[in-house]
């Protein structure tokens, strides 16, 4: 059996099995990447069960769905992270200090002054 006859004999069950295997690999902790590949394989399997396609079209559909689902996830995650970063004050002193009233530790001296910010003197 050569490679082309093997590729031509792929049915929708093979795609569903591949999708489930990729989802199982995702459980090992691959940060979401195999999740979208697995979902793409399941989509191709579902489409193939209703619409017969050549093996070239099957792989093209798998690649297209993989790219689209991965890109959509990246875009959603990127915008979520960006909103989260803008709202966070942790490790962003310029946001934490705006509007605070601080205590002057010593009288003003030319070039050297100390003031207390939270629990630290500067």
mmCIF file of N, CA and C in Angstrom:
data_model
loop_
_atom_site.group_PDB
_atom_site.id
_atom_site.type_symbol
_atom_site.label_atom_id
_atom_site.label_comp_id
_atom_site.label_asym_id
_atom_site.label_seq_id
_atom_site.Cartn_x
_atom_site.Cartn_y
_atom_site.Cartn_z
ATOM 1 N N UNK A 1 0.855 -1.178 0.000
ATOM 2 C CA UNK A 1 0.000 0.000 0.000
ATOM 3 C C UNK A 1 0.899 1.238 0.000
ATOM 4 N N UNK A 2 0.719 2.078 -0.975
ATOM 5 C CA UNK A 2 1.545 3.280 -1.039
ATOM 6 C C UNK A 2 0.865 4.437 -0.304
ATOM 7 N N UNK A 3 1.572 5.531 -0.202
ATOM 8 C CA UNK A 3 1.113 6.676 0.584
ATOM 9 C C UNK A 3 -0.163 7.287 0.025
ATOM 10 N N UNK A 4 -0.267 7.387 -1.296
ATOM 11 C CA UNK A 4 -1.444 8.030 -1.888
ATOM 12 C C UNK A 4 -2.708 7.204 -1.681
ATOM 13 N N UNK A 5 -2.607 5.903 -1.778
ATOM 14 C CA UNK A 5 -3.795 5.079 -1.530
ATOM 15 C C UNK A 5 -4.184 5.131 -0.055
ATOM 16 N N UNK A 6 -3.192 5.281 0.819
ATOM 17 C CA UNK A 6 -3.493 5.443 2.240
ATOM 18 C C UNK A 6 -4.210 6.770 2.493
ATOM 19 N N UNK A 7 -3.744 7.839 1.857
ATOM 20 C CA UNK A 7 -4.384 9.144 2.028
ATOM 21 C C UNK A 7 -5.792 9.171 1.434
ATOM 22 N N UNK A 8 -6.004 8.452 0.343
ATOM 23 C CA UNK A 8 -7.325 8.422 -0.282
ATOM 24 C C UNK A 8 -8.330 7.610 0.527
ATOM 25 N N UNK A 9 -7.856 6.735 1.386
ATOM 26 C CA UNK A 9 -8.764 5.894 2.163
ATOM 27 C C UNK A 9 -9.154 6.510 3.507
ATOM 28 N N UNK A 10 -8.742 7.746 3.774
ATOM 29 C CA UNK A 10 -9.069 8.395 5.044
ATOM 30 C C UNK A 10 -10.554 8.737 5.074
ATOM 31 N N UNK A 11 -11.224 8.324 6.140
ATOM 32 C CA UNK A 11 -12.653 8.622 6.295
ATOM 33 C C UNK A 11 -12.840 9.652 7.411
ATOM 34 N N UNK A 12 -14.088 10.021 7.632
ATOM 35 C CA UNK A 12 -14.354 11.023 8.666
ATOM 36 C C UNK A 12 -14.027 10.487 10.051
ATOM 37 N N UNK A 13 -14.068 9.155 10.230
ATOM 38 C CA UNK A 13 -13.714 8.566 11.524
ATOM 39 C C UNK A 13 -12.239 8.805 11.854
ATOM 40 N N UNK A 14 -11.406 8.803 10.852
ATOM 41 C CA UNK A 14 -9.988 9.076 11.082
ATOM 42 C C UNK A 14 -9.781 10.509 11.583
ATOM 43 N N UNK A 15 -10.513 11.441 11.001
ATOM 44 C CA UNK A 15 -10.397 12.829 11.439
ATOM 45 C C UNK A 15 -10.933 13.009 12.858
ATOM 46 N N UNK A 16 -12.030 12.328 13.170
ATOM 47 C CA UNK A 16 -12.578 12.418 14.527
ATOM 48 C C UNK A 16 -11.599 11.807 15.529
ATOM 49 N N UNK A 17 -10.996 10.668 15.156
ATOM 50 C CA UNK A 17 -10.000 10.050 16.039
ATOM 51 C C UNK A 17 -8.789 10.962 16.220
ATOM 52 N N UNK A 18 -8.344 11.595 15.138
ATOM 53 C CA UNK A 18 -7.223 12.532 15.241
ATOM 54 C C UNK A 18 -7.586 13.714 16.135
ATOM 55 N N UNK A 19 -8.806 14.229 15.968
ATOM 56 C CA UNK A 19 -9.246 15.347 16.805
ATOM 57 C C UNK A 19 -9.291 14.978 18.273
ATOM 58 N N UNK A 20 -9.810 13.802 18.582
ATOM 59 C CA UNK A 20 -9.866 13.367 19.978
ATOM 60 C C UNK A 20 -8.467 13.109 20.528
ATOM 61 N N UNK A 21 -7.578 12.567 19.696
ATOM 62 C CA UNK A 21 -6.194 12.350 20.139
ATOM 63 C C UNK A 21 -5.495 13.678 20.424
ATOM 64 N N UNK A 22 -5.718 14.669 19.576
ATOM 65 C CA UNK A 22 -5.113 15.985 19.809
ATOM 66 C C UNK A 22 -5.686 16.646 21.059
ATOM 67 N N UNK A 23 -6.974 16.449 21.308
ATOM 68 C CA UNK A 23 -7.565 16.983 22.536
ATOM 69 C C UNK A 23 -7.006 16.268 23.760
ATOM 70 N N UNK A 24 -6.733 14.969 23.633
ATOM 71 C CA UNK A 24 -6.117 14.232 24.739
ATOM 72 C C UNK A 24 -4.695 14.725 24.997
ATOM 73 N N UNK A 25 -3.960 15.038 23.936
ATOM 74 C CA UNK A 25 -2.611 15.593 24.097
ATOM 75 C C UNK A 25 -2.695 16.956 24.776
ATOM 76 N N UNK A 26 -3.743 17.695 24.494
ATOM 77 C CA UNK A 26 -3.929 19.007 25.115
ATOM 78 C C UNK A 26 -4.039 18.883 26.634
ATOM 79 N N UNK A 27 -4.563 17.776 27.109
ATOM 80 C CA UNK A 27 -4.688 17.579 28.553
ATOM 81 C C UNK A 27 -3.331 17.503 29.246
ATOM 82 N N UNK A 28 -2.273 17.257 28.490
ATOM 83 C CA UNK A 28 -0.932 17.211 29.071
ATOM 84 C C UNK A 28 -0.392 18.607 29.370
ATOM 85 N N UNK A 29 -1.109 19.625 28.942
ATOM 86 C CA UNK A 29 -0.728 20.989 29.283
ATOM 87 C C UNK A 29 0.062 21.706 28.218
ATOM 88 N N UNK A 30 -0.459 21.796 27.015
ATOM 89 C CA UNK A 30 0.266 22.459 25.936
ATOM 90 C C UNK A 30 -0.198 23.890 25.714
ATOM 91 N N UNK A 31 -0.844 24.488 26.683
ATOM 92 C CA UNK A 31 -1.222 25.907 26.667
ATOM 93 C C UNK A 31 -2.214 26.268 25.567
ATOM 94 N N UNK A 32 -3.042 25.348 25.160
ATOM 95 C CA UNK A 32 -4.132 25.671 24.250
ATOM 96 C C UNK A 32 -3.886 25.420 22.788
ATOM 97 N N UNK A 33 -2.662 25.144 22.383
ATOM 98 C CA UNK A 33 -2.412 25.032 20.951
ATOM 99 C C UNK A 33 -3.034 23.770 20.365
ATOM 100 N N UNK A 34 -2.861 22.624 21.007
ATOM 101 C CA UNK A 34 -3.439 21.388 20.480
ATOM 102 C C UNK A 34 -4.963 21.379 20.598
ATOM 103 N N UNK A 35 -5.509 22.223 21.460
ATOM 104 C CA UNK A 35 -6.961 22.346 21.562
ATOM 105 C C UNK A 35 -7.551 22.779 20.230
ATOM 106 N N UNK A 36 -6.953 23.793 19.624
ATOM 107 C CA UNK A 36 -7.490 24.323 18.369
ATOM 108 C C UNK A 36 -7.212 23.395 17.201
ATOM 109 N N UNK A 37 -6.079 22.688 17.224
ATOM 110 C CA UNK A 37 -5.826 21.686 16.189
ATOM 111 C C UNK A 37 -6.832 20.542 16.302
ATOM 112 N N UNK A 38 -7.124 20.128 17.529
ATOM 113 C CA UNK A 38 -8.101 19.064 17.740
ATOM 114 C C UNK A 38 -9.498 19.469 17.304
ATOM 115 N N UNK A 39 -9.874 20.690 17.629
ATOM 116 C CA UNK A 39 -11.188 21.182 17.204
ATOM 117 C C UNK A 39 -11.247 21.279 15.685
ATOM 118 N N UNK A 40 -10.162 21.701 15.064
ATOM 119 C CA UNK A 40 -10.124 21.776 13.598
ATOM 120 C C UNK A 40 -10.272 20.397 12.974
ATOM 121 N N UNK A 41 -9.617 19.396 13.535
ATOM 122 C CA UNK A 41 -9.750 18.031 13.022
ATOM 123 C C UNK A 41 -11.177 17.521 13.203
ATOM 124 N N UNK A 42 -11.810 17.850 14.320
ATOM 125 C CA UNK A 42 -13.207 17.446 14.526
ATOM 126 C C UNK A 42 -14.133 18.139 13.527
ATOM 127 N N UNK A 43 -13.868 19.389 13.217
ATOM 128 C CA UNK A 43 -14.674 20.114 12.224
ATOM 129 C C UNK A 43 -14.529 19.469 10.853
ATOM 130 N N UNK A 44 -13.288 19.129 10.477
ATOM 131 C CA UNK A 44 -13.071 18.471 9.182
ATOM 132 C C UNK A 44 -13.777 17.118 9.159
ATOM 133 N N UNK A 45 -13.725 16.381 10.257
ATOM 134 C CA UNK A 45 -14.435 15.103 10.329
ATOM 135 C C UNK A 45 -15.935 15.272 10.187
ATOM 136 N N UNK A 46 -16.482 16.306 10.823
ATOM 137 C CA UNK A 46 -17.923 16.558 10.712
ATOM 138 C C UNK A 46 -18.304 16.954 9.288
ATOM 139 N N UNK A 47 -17.504 17.798 8.665
ATOM 140 C CA UNK A 47 -17.786 18.202 7.281
ATOM 141 C C UNK A 47 -17.669 17.008 6.345
ATOM 142 N N UNK A 48 -16.653 16.184 6.561
ATOM 143 C CA UNK A 48 -16.425 15.025 5.699
ATOM 144 C C UNK A 48 -17.538 13.989 5.829
ATOM 145 N N UNK A 49 -18.209 13.943 6.969
ATOM 146 C CA UNK A 49 -19.309 12.988 7.120
ATOM 147 C C UNK A 49 -20.516 13.379 6.268
ATOM 148 N N UNK A 50 -20.646 14.670 5.935
ATOM 149 C CA UNK A 50 -21.759 15.124 5.103
ATOM 150 C C UNK A 50 -21.360 15.385 3.654
ATOM 151 N N UNK A 51 -20.130 15.787 3.447
ATOM 152 C CA UNK A 51 -19.675 16.227 2.139
ATOM 153 C C UNK A 51 -18.381 15.498 1.777
ATOM 154 N N UNK A 52 -18.419 14.613 0.793
ATOM 155 C CA UNK A 52 -17.182 13.907 0.431
ATOM 156 C C UNK A 52 -16.169 14.870 -0.196
ATOM 157 N N UNK A 53 -14.905 14.735 0.239
ATOM 158 C CA UNK A 53 -13.833 15.597 -0.264
ATOM 159 C C UNK A 53 -12.619 14.740 -0.595
ATOM 160 N N UNK A 54 -11.800 15.247 -1.497
ATOM 161 C CA UNK A 54 -10.538 14.566 -1.789
ATOM 162 C C UNK A 54 -9.593 14.755 -0.604
ATOM 163 N N UNK A 55 -8.549 13.948 -0.554
ATOM 164 C CA UNK A 55 -7.629 14.068 0.579
ATOM 165 C C UNK A 55 -6.897 15.402 0.574
ATOM 166 N N UNK A 56 -6.692 15.969 -0.614
ATOM 167 C CA UNK A 56 -6.046 17.279 -0.679
ATOM 168 C C UNK A 56 -6.936 18.356 -0.050
ATOM 169 N N UNK A 57 -8.233 18.280 -0.359
ATOM 170 C CA UNK A 57 -9.174 19.253 0.211
ATOM 171 C C UNK A 57 -9.332 19.049 1.719
ATOM 172 N N UNK A 58 -9.260 17.802 2.164
ATOM 173 C CA UNK A 58 -9.350 17.535 3.599
ATOM 174 C C UNK A 58 -8.195 18.206 4.343
ATOM 175 N N UNK A 59 -6.976 18.027 3.838
ATOM 176 C CA UNK A 59 -5.819 18.626 4.497
ATOM 177 C C UNK A 59 -5.828 20.144 4.365
ATOM 178 N N UNK A 60 -6.288 20.634 3.232
ATOM 179 C CA UNK A 60 -6.387 22.078 3.063
ATOM 180 C C UNK A 60 -7.405 22.667 4.044
ATOM 181 N N UNK A 61 -8.534 21.978 4.215
ATOM 182 C CA UNK A 61 -9.533 22.436 5.182
ATOM 183 C C UNK A 61 -8.978 22.379 6.603
ATOM 184 N N UNK A 62 -8.246 21.320 6.919
ATOM 185 C CA UNK A 62 -7.653 21.201 8.255
ATOM 186 C C UNK A 62 -6.669 22.338 8.521
ATOM 187 N N UNK A 63 -5.822 22.625 7.554
ATOM 188 C CA UNK A 63 -4.853 23.714 7.714
ATOM 189 C C UNK A 63 -5.581 25.049 7.854
ATOM 190 N N UNK A 64 -6.595 25.270 7.024
ATOM 191 C CA UNK A 64 -7.331 26.539 7.075
ATOM 192 C C UNK A 64 -8.052 26.703 8.413
ATOM 193 N N UNK A 65 -8.750 25.661 8.861
ATOM 194 C CA UNK A 65 -9.444 25.745 10.149
ATOM 195 C C UNK A 65 -8.457 25.906 11.299
ATOM 196 N N UNK A 66 -7.318 25.237 11.214
ATOM 197 C CA UNK A 66 -6.308 25.364 12.273
ATOM 198 C C UNK A 66 -5.785 26.790 12.353
ATOM 199 N N UNK A 67 -5.482 27.374 11.215
ATOM 200 C CA UNK A 67 -4.985 28.750 11.212
ATOM 201 C C UNK A 67 -6.037 29.732 11.712
ATOM 202 N N UNK A 68 -7.268 29.556 11.258
ATOM 203 C CA UNK A 68 -8.334 30.484 11.655
ATOM 204 C C UNK A 68 -8.639 30.366 13.145
ATOM 205 N N UNK A 69 -8.804 29.140 13.653
ATOM 206 C CA UNK A 69 -9.138 28.983 15.072
ATOM 207 C C UNK A 69 -7.995 29.443 15.969
ATOM 208 N N UNK A 70 -6.761 29.154 15.581
ATOM 209 C CA UNK A 70 -5.616 29.596 16.379
ATOM 210 C C UNK A 70 -5.501 31.115 16.359
ATOM 211 N N UNK A 71 -5.712 31.729 15.206
ATOM 212 C CA UNK A 71 -5.643 33.181 15.113
ATOM 213 C C UNK A 71 -6.759 33.839 15.925
ATOM 214 N N UNK A 72 -7.976 33.300 15.856
ATOM 215 C CA UNK A 72 -9.081 33.874 16.627
ATOM 216 C C UNK A 72 -8.813 33.779 18.122
ATOM 217 N N UNK A 73 -8.271 32.626 18.562
ATOM 218 C CA UNK A 73 -7.943 32.485 19.974
ATOM 219 C C UNK A 73 -6.852 33.471 20.364
ATOM 220 N N UNK A 74 -5.812 33.615 19.549
ATOM 221 C CA UNK A 74 -4.727 34.541 19.859
ATOM 222 C C UNK A 74 -5.249 35.971 19.945
ATOM 223 N N UNK A 75 -6.111 36.332 18.999
ATOM 224 C CA UNK A 75 -6.656 37.694 18.983
ATOM 225 C C UNK A 75 -7.492 37.969 20.231
ATOM 226 N N UNK A 76 -8.328 37.018 20.629
ATOM 227 C CA UNK A 76 -9.154 37.177 21.826
ATOM 228 C C UNK A 76 -8.279 37.253 23.074
ATOM 229 N N UNK A 77 -7.294 36.377 23.176
ATOM 230 C CA UNK A 77 -6.415 36.360 24.341
ATOM 231 C C UNK A 77 -5.567 37.625 24.414
ATOM 232 N N UNK A 78 -5.082 38.105 23.278
ATOM 233 C CA UNK A 78 -4.264 39.310 23.247
ATOM 234 C C UNK A 78 -5.064 40.518 23.721
ATOM 235 N N UNK A 79 -6.313 40.664 23.250
ATOM 236 C CA UNK A 79 -7.117 41.810 23.681
ATOM 237 C C UNK A 79 -7.479 41.693 25.157
ATOM 238 N N UNK A 80 -7.709 40.472 25.631
ATOM 239 C CA UNK A 80 -8.009 40.269 27.048
ATOM 240 C C UNK A 80 -6.798 40.619 27.911
ATOM 241 N N UNK A 81 -5.617 40.187 27.496
ATOM 242 C CA UNK A 81 -4.400 40.506 28.242
ATOM 243 C C UNK A 81 -4.116 42.001 28.229
ATOM 244 N N UNK A 82 -4.370 42.636 27.121
ATOM 245 C CA UNK A 82 -4.116 44.078 27.011
ATOM 246 C C UNK A 82 -5.038 44.871 27.940
ATOM 247 N N UNK A 83 -6.321 44.494 27.988
ATOM 248 C CA UNK A 83 -7.255 45.167 28.897
ATOM 249 C C UNK A 83 -6.856 44.918 30.345
ATOM 250 N N UNK A 84 -6.431 43.699 30.637
ATOM 251 C CA UNK A 84 -6.013 43.350 31.989
ATOM 252 C C UNK A 84 -4.778 44.143 32.404
ATOM 253 N N UNK A 85 -3.829 44.312 31.498
ATOM 254 C CA UNK A 85 -2.613 45.067 31.807
ATOM 255 C C UNK A 85 -2.910 46.536 32.069
ATOM 256 N N UNK A 86 -3.869 47.098 31.346
ATOM 257 C CA UNK A 86 -4.190 48.508 31.526
ATOM 258 C C UNK A 86 -4.899 48.759 32.851
ATOM 259 N N UNK A 87 -5.674 47.789 33.325
ATOM 260 C CA UNK A 87 -6.434 47.974 34.555
ATOM 261 C C UNK A 87 -5.613 47.640 35.802
ATOM 262 N N UNK A 88 -4.512 46.967 35.647
ATOM 263 C CA UNK A 88 -3.725 46.502 36.788
ATOM 264 C C UNK A 88 -2.810 47.609 37.304
ATOM 265 N N UNK A 89 -2.699 47.699 38.636
ATOM 266 C CA UNK A 89 -1.810 48.670 39.266
ATOM 267 C C UNK A 89 -0.557 48.015 39.836
ATOM 268 N N UNK A 90 -0.532 46.704 39.928
ATOM 269 C CA UNK A 90 0.606 46.000 40.498
ATOM 270 C C UNK A 90 1.855 46.236 39.649
ATOM 271 N N UNK A 91 2.937 46.598 40.310
ATOM 272 C CA UNK A 91 4.228 46.857 39.661
ATOM 273 C C UNK A 91 4.174 48.017 38.666
ATOM 274 N N UNK A 92 3.248 48.929 38.857
ATOM 275 C CA UNK A 92 3.176 50.127 38.026
ATOM 276 C C UNK A 92 3.099 51.327 38.967
ATOM 277 N N UNK A 93 4.261 51.711 39.492
ATOM 278 C CA UNK A 93 4.327 52.758 40.509
ATOM 279 C C UNK A 93 3.746 54.080 40.039
ATOM 280 N N UNK A 94 3.914 54.390 38.772
ATOM 281 C CA UNK A 94 3.390 55.672 38.304
ATOM 282 C C UNK A 94 1.873 55.729 38.455
ATOM 283 N N UNK A 95 1.183 54.582 38.383
ATOM 284 C CA UNK A 95 -0.265 54.582 38.598
ATOM 285 C C UNK A 95 -0.603 54.568 40.085
ATOM 286 N N UNK A 96 0.236 53.927 40.895
ATOM 287 C CA UNK A 96 -0.043 53.825 42.321
ATOM 288 C C UNK A 96 0.197 55.140 43.061
ATOM 289 N N UNK A 97 1.102 55.958 42.564
ATOM 290 C CA UNK A 97 1.498 57.156 43.300
ATOM 291 C C UNK A 97 0.738 58.412 42.907
ATOM 292 N N UNK A 98 0.040 58.396 41.793
ATOM 293 C CA UNK A 98 -0.677 59.593 41.350
ATOM 294 C C UNK A 98 -1.783 59.919 42.347
ATOM 295 N N UNK A 99 -1.788 61.147 42.835
ATOM 296 C CA UNK A 99 -2.820 61.609 43.748
ATOM 297 C C UNK A 99 -2.533 61.340 45.215
ATOM 298 N N UNK A 100 -1.429 60.686 45.544
ATOM 299 C CA UNK A 100 -1.094 60.420 46.946
ATOM 300 C C UNK A 100 -0.526 61.668 47.610
ATOM 301 N N UNK A 101 -0.824 61.805 48.882
ATOM 302 C CA UNK A 101 -0.238 62.868 49.695
ATOM 303 C C UNK A 101 0.856 62.219 50.524
ATOM 304 N N UNK A 102 2.062 62.764 50.447
ATOM 305 C CA UNK A 102 3.203 62.164 51.137
ATOM 306 C C UNK A 102 3.659 63.076 52.265
ATOM 307 N N UNK A 103 4.380 62.492 53.221
ATOM 308 C CA UNK A 103 4.878 63.231 54.374
ATOM 309 C C UNK A 103 6.337 63.588 54.157
ATOM 310 N N UNK A 104 6.662 64.850 54.382
ATOM 311 C CA UNK A 104 8.043 65.305 54.274
ATOM 312 C C UNK A 104 8.752 64.954 55.573
ATOM 313 N N UNK A 105 9.861 64.211 55.497
ATOM 314 C CA UNK A 105 10.577 63.742 56.682
ATOM 315 C C UNK A 105 11.433 64.839 57.314
ATOM 316 N N UNK A 106 12.007 65.693 56.527
ATOM 317 C CA UNK A 106 12.915 66.730 57.028
ATOM 318 C C UNK A 106 12.544 68.063 56.384
ATOM 319 N N UNK A 107 13.102 69.119 56.920
ATOM 320 C CA UNK A 107 12.912 70.424 56.297
ATOM 321 C C UNK A 107 13.613 70.444 54.951
ATOM 322 N N UNK A 108 13.194 71.359 54.101
ATOM 323 C CA UNK A 108 13.817 71.485 52.778
ATOM 324 C C UNK A 108 15.269 71.925 52.899
ATOM 325 N N UNK A 109 16.132 71.211 52.193
ATOM 326 C CA UNK A 109 17.530 71.598 52.041
ATOM 327 C C UNK A 109 17.788 71.662 50.547
ATOM 328 N N UNK A 110 18.672 72.515 50.133
ATOM 329 C CA UNK A 110 18.951 72.654 48.708
ATOM 330 C C UNK A 110 19.610 71.381 48.199
ATOM 331 N N UNK A 111 18.967 70.706 47.266
ATOM 332 C CA UNK A 111 19.528 69.517 46.623
ATOM 333 C C UNK A 111 19.313 68.216 47.363
ATOM 334 N N UNK A 112 18.939 68.229 48.652
ATOM 335 C CA UNK A 112 18.737 66.976 49.393
ATOM 336 C C UNK A 112 17.489 67.104 50.250
ATOM 337 N N UNK A 113 16.496 66.261 49.941
ATOM 338 C CA UNK A 113 15.259 66.237 50.709
ATOM 339 C C UNK A 113 14.846 64.783 50.885
ATOM 340 N N UNK A 114 14.108 64.498 51.935
ATOM 341 C CA UNK A 114 13.604 63.146 52.164
ATOM 342 C C UNK A 114 12.103 63.233 52.403
ATOM 343 N N UNK A 115 11.396 62.311 51.781
ATOM 344 C CA UNK A 115 9.963 62.223 52.023
ATOM 345 C C UNK A 115 9.568 60.763 52.148
ATOM 346 N N UNK A 116 8.456 60.535 52.833
ATOM 347 C CA UNK A 116 7.993 59.176 53.084
ATOM 348 C C UNK A 116 6.862 58.852 52.107
ATOM 349 N N UNK A 117 7.058 57.732 51.368
ATOM 350 C CA UNK A 117 6.038 57.204 50.468
ATOM 351 C C UNK A 117 5.726 55.799 50.956
ATOM 352 N N UNK A 118 4.506 55.612 51.452
ATOM 353 C CA UNK A 118 4.078 54.339 52.041
ATOM 354 C C UNK A 118 5.007 54.002 53.207
ATOM 355 N N UNK A 119 5.792 52.946 53.131
ATOM 356 C CA UNK A 119 6.665 52.566 54.239
ATOM 357 C C UNK A 119 8.141 52.818 53.939
ATOM 358 N N UNK A 120 8.434 53.595 52.919
ATOM 359 C CA UNK A 120 9.810 53.836 52.493
ATOM 360 C C UNK A 120 10.080 55.329 52.443
ATOM 361 N N UNK A 121 11.288 55.719 52.828
ATOM 362 C CA UNK A 121 11.673 57.121 52.672
ATOM 363 C C UNK A 121 12.550 57.253 51.444
ATOM 364 N N UNK A 122 12.338 58.318 50.733
ATOM 365 C CA UNK A 122 13.092 58.581 49.494
ATOM 366 C C UNK A 122 13.777 59.909 49.625
#
